[in-house]
Amino acid sequence: MEPCPIGRGQLAMPEGMEIASFRRVTPGILASARLAMANDVPDTSKAEVAVILKKAAPVLGIDGSAYHVMDILLGLSRASDWQGSNRPIVAISNAKLAEYTARSVRQVTRCIRRLVEAGIVAYRDSPTGRRFVYRGKDGDIDKGYGLDFTPARVRIQELKGIVESFQARLNAEQEARRAATRFARAIVDACDAYPERAPEWKRELEDISGGPGPEAAGALGALHKRIVIEVTAEYVSDDMSREGDINVSSNINTTPQNSSERKDHRPRSNERDSLASSSDRHAVARSAEEKSEAKTHRPASPITSRRAEGTEDVQSRVLASVSVSLIRSACPQASDFVGGSFQNWPELTKRADDMRVAIGLSQAAWTDGVRRAGRYASAAILVTVLEKALAQPGQLSSPGGYFRAMVDRAVDGSLHLEKSLFGLADAALKRDQARGSALATGVTAVTPGSQFQRGRNRPAARPAVDKPLKT
């Protein structure tokens, strides 16, 4: 049998030759190959794609050894290959990857397969299966075979959306857990305070606790609200007067700064007519005229002059000598209550809602405080009130009223917040020292080195011996 003639430009294949396959193909591998064939590749940077891939790894199912292999491949790629029409191809053998990751070659092969099926890497095989890259004089890839990250570049916007939704879900679950814990503790405290209602409330608490996170948090919040309304119904009056909140005098001075000029031109006939109806009209009229003249010649008070200040000025004045580290040292119980210390001002304001609920401050009062004194100053005042309420539960009858009064003083310029914080820091230090002293005095045996501690297990002093005075 004569062989078929071969035309020019055709490849000659020996008759009966079998073509070996590289691997078993799956739909995920084919999908990555299709993404790698795209022509309109977005212009991205290596750092941007690397950050997005690492954030999206939990959603894509990339963890453990596969994450380690992906990190090494990203590090081996050049930053210039991620720009323009270039393709980020990494040429490294499975044996070398196994050496880098301290894994077997078969395990590295499976990890690369997971990356390809996840849609971030594509196989770019050479005829022999070897991986290599040839670069031109300008450093760009002229010919390359290996592992291609082009699918990750093509899916960059999709991966960003995946990461945002994943972060939003994590934040929602975290807030739900915090809210559920906060409300559950408040309900348990209510059960201890009202034992006659405790069985019913605990039964409802147990029924709710087994549900999903967000639903359980909402149900616990509703239960806590209902309990508070039930136990405080007889104590809440219809009027919303703030009288009796705390022992602070109200500031009712609404006289404008230039009141002295206006009083000079004010007609006084109506005032004298009203005073004429008094039994002693002449004495009363004379005293009123004297008071009016005294007010006319009195200079404007600093409180009145500060009325024209803005929120930023009030906040700057309140926080002039206050830092986050001072708040962290002065308010350890408030930090533990909200579940963590405050590292910066945004983190402190982020916990404001939890602290507001803890002291029973309404959302309207908090918003008014932020409007008048600033967000950071109001948060500093709020954490100070919470720390005082936790450290001295019996001394603040109305923490919400105390907060409003401190905001009023901040606006008037008479608030010295740093003094309160230094006092709280000193009290916290004394509590720690007292706690350490109590723990030390409870030990009966003398530990090594304890004789050097001041006032603790000190050995008995030798009896004093009178010595003759030298003359």
CSV table of C-alpha atoms in Angstrom, one decimal:
chain,number,residue,atom,x,y,z
A,1,MET,CA,0.0,0.0,0.0
A,2,GLU,CA,1.5,3.3,-1.1
A,3,PRO,CA,1.4,6.3,1.3
A,4,CYS,CA,-0.8,9.2,0.4
A,5,PRO,CA,1.0,12.2,-1.2
A,6,ILE,CA,1.6,15.1,1.1
A,7,GLY,CA,1.0,18.6,-0.2
A,8,ARG,CA,3.1,21.6,0.5
A,9,GLY,CA,2.5,23.1,4.0
A,10,GLN,CA,0.9,19.9,5.4
A,11,LEU,CA,2.3,18.0,8.4
A,12,ALA,CA,3.2,14.5,7.9
A,13,MET,CA,2.1,12.1,10.6
A,14,PRO,CA,3.2,8.5,10.7
A,15,GLU,CA,0.5,6.1,10.1
A,16,GLY,CA,-0.9,4.5,13.2
A,17,MET,CA,0.8,7.0,15.6
A,18,GLU,CA,-1.1,7.5,18.9
A,19,ILE,CA,-1.2,11.0,20.5
A,20,ALA,CA,-0.7,11.0,24.2
A,21,SER,CA,-2.9,13.2,26.4
A,22,PHE,CA,-1.6,15.5,29.1
A,23,ARG,CA,-4.4,15.1,31.6
A,24,ARG,CA,-8.0,14.3,32.2
A,25,VAL,CA,-10.1,17.4,31.1
A,26,THR,CA,-13.0,18.7,33.2
A,27,PRO,CA,-15.5,21.5,32.5
A,28,GLY,CA,-13.6,23.8,34.9
A,29,ILE,CA,-10.3,23.3,33.0
A,30,LEU,CA,-12.0,24.1,29.7
A,31,ALA,CA,-13.6,27.2,31.2
A,32,SER,CA,-10.2,28.5,32.3
A,33,ALA,CA,-8.8,27.8,28.9
A,34,ARG,CA,-11.6,29.8,27.3
A,35,LEU,CA,-10.9,32.7,29.6
A,36,ALA,CA,-7.2,32.6,28.7
A,37,MET,CA,-8.1,32.9,25.0
A,38,ALA,CA,-9.8,36.3,25.6
A,39,ASN,CA,-8.3,39.3,23.7
A,40,ASP,CA,-9.8,42.2,25.7
A,41,VAL,CA,-7.8,41.7,28.9
A,42,PRO,CA,-8.3,44.5,31.5
A,43,ASP,CA,-5.2,46.5,32.4
A,44,THR,CA,-4.4,45.6,36.0
A,45,SER,CA,-1.4,45.4,38.2
A,46,LYS,CA,0.2,42.4,39.9
A,47,ALA,CA,-0.4,43.8,43.4
A,48,GLU,CA,-4.1,44.5,42.8
A,49,VAL,CA,-4.8,41.0,41.4
A,50,ALA,CA,-2.7,39.3,44.2
A,51,VAL,CA,-4.7,41.1,46.9
A,52,ILE,CA,-8.0,40.2,45.3
A,53,LEU,CA,-7.1,36.6,44.8
A,54,LYS,CA,-6.0,36.2,48.4
A,55,LYS,CA,-9.2,37.8,49.7
A,56,ALA,CA,-11.3,35.7,47.4
A,57,ALA,CA,-9.5,32.4,48.3
A,58,PRO,CA,-12.0,31.3,51.0
A,59,VAL,CA,-14.9,31.7,48.6
A,60,LEU,CA,-13.1,29.9,45.7
A,61,GLY,CA,-12.2,27.0,47.9
A,62,ILE,CA,-8.4,27.7,47.9
A,63,ASP,CA,-6.8,26.9,51.2
A,64,GLY,CA,-3.9,25.0,52.7
A,65,SER,CA,-1.3,23.7,50.1
A,66,ALA,CA,-3.3,25.2,47.2
A,67,TYR,CA,-3.0,28.7,48.7
A,68,HIS,CA,0.7,28.1,49.3
A,69,VAL,CA,1.2,27.1,45.7
A,70,MET,CA,-0.8,30.1,44.5
A,71,ASP,CA,1.3,32.5,46.6
A,72,ILE,CA,4.5,31.1,45.2
A,73,LEU,CA,3.3,31.4,41.6
A,74,LEU,CA,2.2,35.0,42.1
A,75,GLY,CA,5.6,35.8,43.6
A,76,LEU,CA,7.4,34.2,40.6
A,77,SER,CA,5.5,36.3,38.0
A,78,ARG,CA,6.9,39.6,36.8
A,79,ALA,CA,5.0,42.8,37.4
A,80,SER,CA,5.5,43.9,33.8
A,81,ASP,CA,3.7,40.7,32.6
A,82,TRP,CA,0.4,41.9,34.2
A,83,GLN,CA,0.2,45.1,32.1
A,84,GLY,CA,-1.0,45.8,28.6
A,85,SER,CA,-1.3,42.9,26.2
A,86,ASN,CA,1.3,40.8,28.1
A,87,ARG,CA,0.3,37.5,29.7
A,88,PRO,CA,1.5,36.6,33.2
A,89,ILE,CA,2.9,33.1,32.5
A,90,VAL,CA,4.9,31.3,35.2
A,91,ALA,CA,7.3,28.5,34.0
A,92,ILE,CA,8.2,26.3,36.9
A,93,SER,CA,8.2,22.5,37.2
A,94,ASN,CA,6.0,20.6,39.6
A,95,ALA,CA,9.2,19.1,41.1
A,96,LYS,CA,10.6,22.5,41.9
A,97,LEU,CA,7.2,23.6,43.4
A,98,ALA,CA,7.2,20.4,45.5
A,99,GLU,CA,10.7,21.4,46.8
A,100,TYR,CA,9.5,24.9,47.6
A,101,THR,CA,6.3,23.8,49.5
A,102,ALA,CA,7.8,20.6,51.1
A,103,ARG,CA,5.0,18.6,49.5
A,104,SER,CA,5.0,15.7,47.1
A,105,VAL,CA,4.8,16.1,43.3
A,106,ARG,CA,1.4,14.4,43.2
A,107,GLN,CA,0.1,16.8,45.8
A,108,VAL,CA,1.4,19.8,44.0
A,109,THR,CA,-0.2,18.5,40.8
A,110,ARG,CA,-3.6,18.3,42.6
A,111,CYS,CA,-3.1,21.9,44.0
A,112,ILE,CA,-2.5,23.3,40.5
A,113,ARG,CA,-5.5,21.5,39.2
A,114,ARG,CA,-7.6,23.1,42.0
A,115,LEU,CA,-6.3,26.6,40.9
A,116,VAL,CA,-7.2,25.9,37.3
A,117,GLU,CA,-10.7,24.6,38.1
A,118,ALA,CA,-11.2,27.6,40.3
A,119,GLY,CA,-10.9,29.8,37.2
A,120,ILE,CA,-7.8,31.8,38.1
A,121,VAL,CA,-5.1,29.9,36.2
A,122,ALA,CA,-5.0,28.1,32.8
A,123,TYR,CA,-2.7,25.4,31.5
A,124,ARG,CA,-0.5,26.6,28.6
A,125,ASP,CA,1.2,23.4,27.5
A,126,SER,CA,4.2,23.1,25.2
A,127,PRO,CA,4.4,20.2,22.7
A,128,THR,CA,6.6,18.3,25.0
A,129,GLY,CA,4.9,19.3,28.3
A,130,ARG,CA,7.9,21.3,29.5
A,131,ARG,CA,7.4,24.8,30.9
A,132,PHE,CA,9.7,27.5,29.7
A,133,VAL,CA,9.6,31.2,28.8
A,134,TYR,CA,11.6,33.1,26.1
A,135,ARG,CA,11.9,36.8,26.5
A,136,GLY,CA,13.0,39.5,24.0
A,137,LYS,CA,15.4,42.3,24.5
A,138,ASP,CA,12.7,44.5,26.0
A,139,GLY,CA,11.9,41.9,28.6
A,140,ASP,CA,8.5,40.9,27.3
A,141,ILE,CA,7.5,37.3,26.7
A,142,ASP,CA,8.1,36.2,23.1
A,143,LYS,CA,7.2,32.6,23.6
A,144,GLY,CA,6.0,31.0,26.9
A,145,TYR,CA,4.5,27.8,28.1
A,146,GLY,CA,3.5,27.1,31.7
A,147,LEU,CA,0.8,28.4,34.1
A,148,ASP,CA,-1.1,31.4,32.8
A,149,PHE,CA,-2.8,33.9,35.2
A,150,THR,CA,-4.8,35.5,32.4
A,151,PRO,CA,-8.1,34.1,33.7
A,152,ALA,CA,-7.6,36.0,36.9
A,153,ARG,CA,-7.0,39.3,35.0
A,154,VAL,CA,-10.2,38.7,32.9
A,155,ARG,CA,-12.3,38.0,36.0
A,156,ILE,CA,-10.9,40.9,38.1
A,157,GLN,CA,-14.2,42.8,38.4
A,158,GLU,CA,-16.1,39.6,39.1
A,159,LEU,CA,-13.6,38.7,41.9
A,160,LYS,CA,-13.9,42.1,43.4
A,161,GLY,CA,-17.7,41.7,43.6
A,162,ILE,CA,-17.2,38.3,45.2
A,163,VAL,CA,-14.9,39.7,47.8
A,164,GLU,CA,-17.2,42.6,48.7
A,165,SER,CA,-20.2,40.4,49.2
A,166,PHE,CA,-18.1,38.0,51.2
A,167,GLN,CA,-16.8,40.8,53.5
A,168,ALA,CA,-20.3,42.2,53.9
A,169,ARG,CA,-21.6,38.7,54.9
A,170,LEU,CA,-18.8,38.3,57.4
A,171,ASN,CA,-19.4,41.8,58.9
A,172,ALA,CA,-23.1,41.1,59.2
A,173,GLU,CA,-22.5,37.8,60.9
A,174,GLN,CA,-20.0,39.4,63.3
A,175,GLU,CA,-22.4,42.2,64.2
A,176,ALA,CA,-25.2,39.6,64.7
A,177,ARG,CA,-23.1,37.6,67.1
A,178,ARG,CA,-22.2,40.7,69.1
A,179,ALA,CA,-25.8,41.9,69.2
A,180,ALA,CA,-27.0,38.4,70.2
A,181,THR,CA,-24.4,38.2,73.0
A,182,ARG,CA,-25.2,41.7,74.2
A,183,PHE,CA,-28.9,41.1,74.4
A,184,ALA,CA,-28.6,37.6,75.9
A,185,ARG,CA,-26.5,39.0,78.7
A,186,ALA,CA,-29.0,41.8,79.3
A,187,ILE,CA,-31.8,39.3,79.5
A,188,VAL,CA,-29.9,37.2,82.0
A,189,ASP,CA,-29.3,40.2,84.1
A,190,ALA,CA,-33.1,41.0,84.0
A,191,CYS,CA,-33.8,37.4,85.0
A,192,ASP,CA,-31.5,37.8,88.1
A,193,ALA,CA,-33.2,41.1,89.0
A,194,TYR,CA,-36.8,39.8,88.6
A,195,PRO,CA,-36.8,36.1,89.7
A,196,GLU,CA,-40.6,35.9,89.5
A,197,ARG,CA,-40.5,36.4,85.8
A,198,ALA,CA,-37.2,34.6,85.2
A,199,PRO,CA,-38.6,31.1,84.1
A,200,GLU,CA,-40.7,32.6,81.3
A,201,TRP,CA,-37.9,34.8,80.0
A,202,LYS,CA,-35.3,32.0,80.2
A,203,ARG,CA,-37.5,29.7,78.3
A,204,GLU,CA,-38.0,32.2,75.5
A,205,LEU,CA,-34.2,32.9,75.6
A,206,GLU,CA,-33.5,29.1,75.1
A,207,ASP,CA,-35.9,28.9,72.2
A,208,ILE,CA,-34.3,31.8,70.4
A,209,SER,CA,-30.7,30.9,71.0
A,210,GLY,CA,-30.8,27.9,68.7
A,211,GLY,CA,-31.7,29.9,65.6
A,212,PRO,CA,-29.5,31.4,62.9
A,213,GLY,CA,-27.3,34.4,63.7
A,214,PRO,CA,-29.1,37.4,62.2
A,215,GLU,CA,-32.6,36.0,63.0
A,216,ALA,CA,-31.6,35.2,66.6
A,217,ALA,CA,-30.1,38.6,67.1
A,218,GLY,CA,-33.3,40.3,65.9
A,219,ALA,CA,-35.5,38.0,68.1
A,220,LEU,CA,-33.2,38.6,71.1
A,221,GLY,CA,-33.4,42.4,70.6
A,222,ALA,CA,-37.2,42.3,70.4
A,223,LEU,CA,-37.3,40.2,73.6
A,224,HIS,CA,-35.0,42.5,75.4
A,225,LYS,CA,-37.0,45.5,74.4
A,226,ARG,CA,-40.2,43.9,75.5
A,227,ILE,CA,-38.7,43.0,78.9
A,228,VAL,CA,-37.5,46.5,79.4
A,229,ILE,CA,-40.9,48.0,78.6
A,230,GLU,CA,-42.6,45.5,80.9
A,231,VAL,CA,-40.5,46.2,84.0
A,232,THR,CA,-40.2,49.9,83.5
A,233,ALA,CA,-43.8,50.7,82.6
A,234,GLU,CA,-44.8,51.9,86.1
A,235,TYR,CA,-41.7,54.1,86.4
A,236,VAL,CA,-42.0,56.0,83.1
A,237,SER,CA,-44.2,59.1,83.2
A,238,ASP,CA,-46.0,60.6,80.2
A,239,ASP,CA,-44.0,63.9,80.2
A,240,MET,CA,-40.5,63.8,78.8
A,241,SER,CA,-39.1,66.3,81.3
A,242,ARG,CA,-35.4,66.0,82.0
A,243,GLU,CA,-35.8,67.5,85.5
A,244,GLY,CA,-34.1,65.3,88.1
A,245,ASP,CA,-31.7,63.6,85.7
A,246,ILE,CA,-28.6,64.8,87.5
A,247,ASN,CA,-27.7,67.6,89.9
A,248,VAL,CA,-26.6,70.1,87.2
A,249,SER,CA,-28.0,73.6,86.8
A,250,SER,CA,-29.7,74.3,83.5
A,251,ASN,CA,-28.3,76.9,81.3
A,252,ILE,CA,-31.1,79.2,80.2
A,253,ASN,CA,-29.1,82.2,79.2
A,254,THR,CA,-30.3,83.0,75.6
A,255,THR,CA,-29.2,86.6,75.6
A,256,PRO,CA,-27.3,87.4,72.4
A,257,GLN,CA,-23.7,88.7,72.5
A,258,ASN,CA,-24.6,92.3,71.5
A,259,SER,CA,-27.5,92.5,74.0
A,260,SER,CA,-26.1,95.6,75.6
A,261,GLU,CA,-26.6,97.6,72.4
A,262,ARG,CA,-30.1,96.4,72.0
A,263,LYS,CA,-31.1,97.2,75.6
A,264,ASP,CA,-30.1,100.8,75.2
A,265,HIS,CA,-32.8,101.4,72.5
A,266,ARG,CA,-35.5,99.2,74.0
A,267,PRO,CA,-38.7,101.0,75.1
A,268,ARG,CA,-39.4,100.4,78.7
A,269,SER,CA,-43.0,101.7,79.0
A,270,ASN,CA,-44.5,98.2,79.0
A,271,GLU,CA,-42.2,97.0,81.7
A,272,ARG,CA,-43.1,99.9,84.0
A,273,ASP,CA,-46.8,99.5,83.4
A,274,SER,CA,-46.6,95.8,84.5
A,275,LEU,CA,-44.6,96.8,87.6
A,276,ALA,CA,-47.3,99.4,88.5
A,277,SER,CA,-49.7,96.6,89.4
A,278,SER,CA,-47.5,95.6,92.3
A,279,SER,CA,-48.2,96.6,95.9
A,280,ASP,CA,-44.9,98.4,96.2
A,281,ARG,CA,-44.6,99.7,92.7
A,282,HIS,CA,-41.9,102.3,93.3
A,283,ALA,CA,-39.5,99.9,95.1
A,284,VAL,CA,-39.9,97.2,92.5
A,285,ALA,CA,-39.5,99.6,89.6
A,286,ARG,CA,-36.3,101.0,91.2
A,287,SER,CA,-34.8,97.6,91.7
A,288,ALA,CA,-35.7,96.5,88.1
A,289,GLU,CA,-34.0,99.7,86.8
A,290,GLU,CA,-30.9,99.0,88.8
A,291,LYS,CA,-30.7,95.4,87.6
A,292,SER,CA,-31.2,96.5,84.0
A,293,GLU,CA,-28.3,99.1,84.3
A,294,ALA,CA,-26.0,96.4,85.8
A,295,LYS,CA,-26.7,94.1,82.9
A,296,THR,CA,-26.2,96.9,80.4
A,297,HIS,CA,-22.6,97.7,81.7
A,298,ARG,CA,-21.7,94.0,82.3
A,299,PRO,CA,-19.3,92.6,79.6
A,300,ALA,CA,-20.4,89.6,77.6
A,301,SER,CA,-19.6,86.3,79.4
A,302,PRO,CA,-17.2,83.7,77.9
A,303,ILE,CA,-20.1,81.2,77.7
A,304,THR,CA,-22.1,83.6,75.6
A,305,SER,CA,-19.2,84.4,73.3
A,306,ARG,CA,-18.7,80.7,72.7
A,307,ARG,CA,-22.2,80.3,71.3
A,308,ALA,CA,-20.9,81.3,67.9
A,309,GLU,CA,-18.3,78.5,67.8
A,310,GLY,CA,-18.7,75.7,65.4
A,311,THR,CA,-18.7,71.9,66.0
A,312,GLU,CA,-15.1,71.6,65.0
A,313,ASP,CA,-14.0,74.3,67.5
A,314,VAL,CA,-15.9,72.6,70.3
A,315,GLN,CA,-14.4,69.2,69.5
A,316,SER,CA,-10.9,70.6,69.3
A,317,ARG,CA,-11.2,72.4,72.6
A,318,VAL,CA,-12.6,69.2,74.4
A,319,LEU,CA,-10.0,66.9,72.9
A,320,ALA,CA,-7.0,69.3,73.2
A,321,SER,CA,-5.5,67.2,76.1
A,322,VAL,CA,-7.3,63.9,75.4
A,323,SER,CA,-5.8,61.0,73.5
A,324,VAL,CA,-6.9,57.5,72.6
A,325,SER,CA,-4.2,56.0,74.8
A,326,LEU,CA,-5.5,58.0,77.8
A,327,ILE,CA,-9.1,56.8,77.1
A,328,ARG,CA,-7.8,53.2,76.8
A,329,SER,CA,-6.0,53.5,80.2
A,330,ALA,CA,-8.9,55.2,81.9
A,331,CYS,CA,-11.7,53.1,80.6
A,332,PRO,CA,-10.7,49.4,80.9
A,333,GLN,CA,-14.1,48.2,82.0
A,334,ALA,CA,-15.8,50.0,79.1
A,335,SER,CA,-13.3,48.4,76.7
A,336,ASP,CA,-14.1,44.9,78.1
A,337,PHE,CA,-17.8,45.6,77.9
A,338,VAL,CA,-17.8,46.4,74.1
A,339,GLY,CA,-15.4,43.5,73.4
A,340,GLY,CA,-12.0,45.1,72.7
A,341,SER,CA,-9.7,48.0,73.3
A,342,PHE,CA,-9.8,51.3,71.3
A,343,GLN,CA,-6.8,51.7,69.0
A,344,ASN,CA,-7.8,54.9,67.2
A,345,TRP,CA,-10.7,57.5,67.0
A,346,PRO,CA,-12.6,55.7,64.2
A,347,GLU,CA,-12.6,52.5,66.1
A,348,LEU,CA,-13.9,54.3,69.2
A,349,THR,CA,-16.8,55.9,67.3
A,350,LYS,CA,-17.6,52.5,65.7
A,351,ARG,CA,-18.4,51.2,69.2
A,352,ALA,CA,-20.6,54.2,70.0
A,353,ASP,CA,-23.8,52.4,69.3
A,354,ASP,CA,-23.1,49.6,71.7
A,355,MET,CA,-22.1,52.1,74.4
A,356,ARG,CA,-25.2,54.2,73.7
A,357,VAL,CA,-27.4,51.2,74.2
A,358,ALA,CA,-25.5,50.2,77.4
A,359,ILE,CA,-26.2,53.5,79.2
A,360,GLY,CA,-29.8,53.8,77.9
A,361,LEU,CA,-29.1,56.9,75.7
A,362,SER,CA,-31.6,57.4,72.8
A,363,GLN,CA,-30.5,57.7,69.2
A,364,ALA,CA,-31.8,61.3,69.1
A,365,ALA,CA,-29.7,62.3,72.1
A,366,TRP,CA,-26.6,60.8,70.6
A,367,THR,CA,-27.3,62.5,67.2
A,368,ASP,CA,-27.8,65.8,69.0
A,369,GLY,CA,-24.5,65.4,70.9
A,370,VAL,CA,-22.6,64.7,67.6
A,371,ARG,CA,-24.2,67.7,66.0
A,372,ARG,CA,-23.2,70.0,68.8
A,373,ALA,CA,-19.8,68.7,70.1
A,374,GLY,CA,-18.5,66.5,67.2
A,375,ARG,CA,-18.4,62.8,66.7
A,376,TYR,CA,-15.0,62.2,68.3
A,377,ALA,CA,-15.7,64.4,71.3
A,378,SER,CA,-19.2,62.8,71.8
A,379,ALA,CA,-17.6,59.4,71.7
A,380,ALA,CA,-15.0,60.3,74.3
A,381,ILE,CA,-17.8,61.7,76.6
A,382,LEU,CA,-19.8,58.6,76.0
A,383,VAL,CA,-17.1,56.1,76.9
A,384,THR,CA,-16.3,58.2,80.0
A,385,VAL,CA,-20.0,58.0,81.1
A,386,LEU,CA,-20.0,54.3,80.5
A,387,GLU,CA,-16.9,53.7,82.5
A,388,LYS,CA,-18.3,55.7,85.4
A,389,ALA,CA,-21.6,53.8,85.3
A,390,LEU,CA,-19.7,50.5,85.3
A,391,ALA,CA,-17.2,51.5,88.0
A,392,GLN,CA,-19.7,53.2,90.3
A,393,PRO,CA,-23.1,51.8,89.5
A,394,GLY,CA,-24.9,53.4,92.4
A,395,GLN,CA,-23.7,57.0,91.9
A,396,LEU,CA,-25.2,57.7,88.4
A,397,SER,CA,-29.0,57.6,88.6
A,398,SER,CA,-29.3,58.7,84.9
A,399,PRO,CA,-26.3,58.1,82.7
A,400,GLY,CA,-28.2,59.5,79.7
A,401,GLY,CA,-28.8,62.7,81.5
A,402,TYR,CA,-25.2,62.8,82.6
A,403,PHE,CA,-24.1,62.5,79.0
A,404,ARG,CA,-26.4,65.4,77.9
A,405,ALA,CA,-25.1,67.6,80.7
A,406,MET,CA,-21.5,66.9,79.7
A,407,VAL,CA,-22.3,67.8,76.1
A,408,ASP,CA,-23.9,71.1,77.4
A,409,ARG,CA,-20.8,71.8,79.4
A,410,ALA,CA,-18.6,71.0,76.4
A,411,VAL,CA,-20.5,73.5,74.2
A,412,ASP,CA,-20.3,76.2,77.0
A,413,GLY,CA,-16.6,75.6,77.5
A,414,SER,CA,-16.8,74.5,81.1
A,415,LEU,CA,-16.0,70.8,80.5
A,416,HIS,CA,-12.6,69.5,81.4
A,417,LEU,CA,-12.7,65.9,80.2
A,418,GLU,CA,-9.1,65.2,80.7
A,419,LYS,CA,-9.5,65.7,84.5
A,420,SER,CA,-12.3,63.0,84.6
A,421,LEU,CA,-10.2,60.6,82.5
A,422,PHE,CA,-7.1,61.1,84.7
A,423,GLY,CA,-9.2,60.4,87.7
A,424,LEU,CA,-10.6,57.2,86.2
A,425,ALA,CA,-7.1,56.1,85.1
A,426,ASP,CA,-5.9,56.6,88.7
A,427,ALA,CA,-8.9,54.7,90.1
A,428,ALA,CA,-8.2,51.8,87.6
A,429,LEU,CA,-4.6,51.7,88.6
A,430,LYS,CA,-5.5,51.5,92.3
A,431,ARG,CA,-8.0,48.7,91.6
A,432,ASP,CA,-5.3,46.7,89.8
A,433,GLN,CA,-2.8,47.3,92.7
A,434,ALA,CA,-5.4,46.3,95.3
A,435,ARG,CA,-6.2,43.2,93.3
A,436,GLY,CA,-2.6,42.3,93.1
A,437,SER,CA,-2.1,42.9,96.8
A,438,ALA,CA,-5.1,40.7,97.6
A,439,LEU,CA,-3.7,37.9,95.5
A,440,ALA,CA,-0.3,38.2,97.1
A,441,THR,CA,-1.5,38.2,100.7
A,442,GLY,CA,-3.5,35.0,100.1
A,443,VAL,CA,-0.2,33.0,99.6
A,444,THR,CA,1.0,31.5,102.9
A,445,ALA,CA,4.4,30.3,101.8
A,446,VAL,CA,7.2,32.7,101.1
A,447,THR,CA,8.1,32.4,97.5
A,448,PRO,CA,11.7,33.0,96.3
A,449,GLY,CA,12.4,36.7,95.9
A,450,SER,CA,9.3,37.8,97.9
A,451,GLN,CA,11.4,39.3,100.6
A,452,PHE,CA,12.4,42.0,98.2
A,453,GLN,CA,8.8,43.0,97.6
A,454,ARG,CA,7.8,46.2,99.4
A,455,GLY,CA,5.4,45.5,102.2
A,456,ARG,CA,4.9,41.8,101.3
A,457,ASN,CA,6.2,38.9,103.4
A,458,ARG,CA,9.0,41.1,104.6
A,459,PRO,CA,11.2,39.3,107.2
A,460,ALA,CA,10.9,40.6,110.8
A,461,ALA,CA,13.1,43.5,111.6
A,462,ARG,CA,15.9,43.1,114.2
A,463,PRO,CA,15.3,44.7,117.6
A,464,ALA,CA,16.8,48.1,117.9
A,465,VAL,CA,19.8,48.4,120.2
A,466,ASP,CA,20.6,51.7,121.8
A,467,LYS,CA,24.1,52.8,121.2
A,468,PRO,CA,26.0,55.4,123.2
A,469,LEU,CA,26.3,58.7,121.5
A,470,LYS,CA,29.8,59.7,120.5
A,471,THR,CA,31.1,62.9,122.2
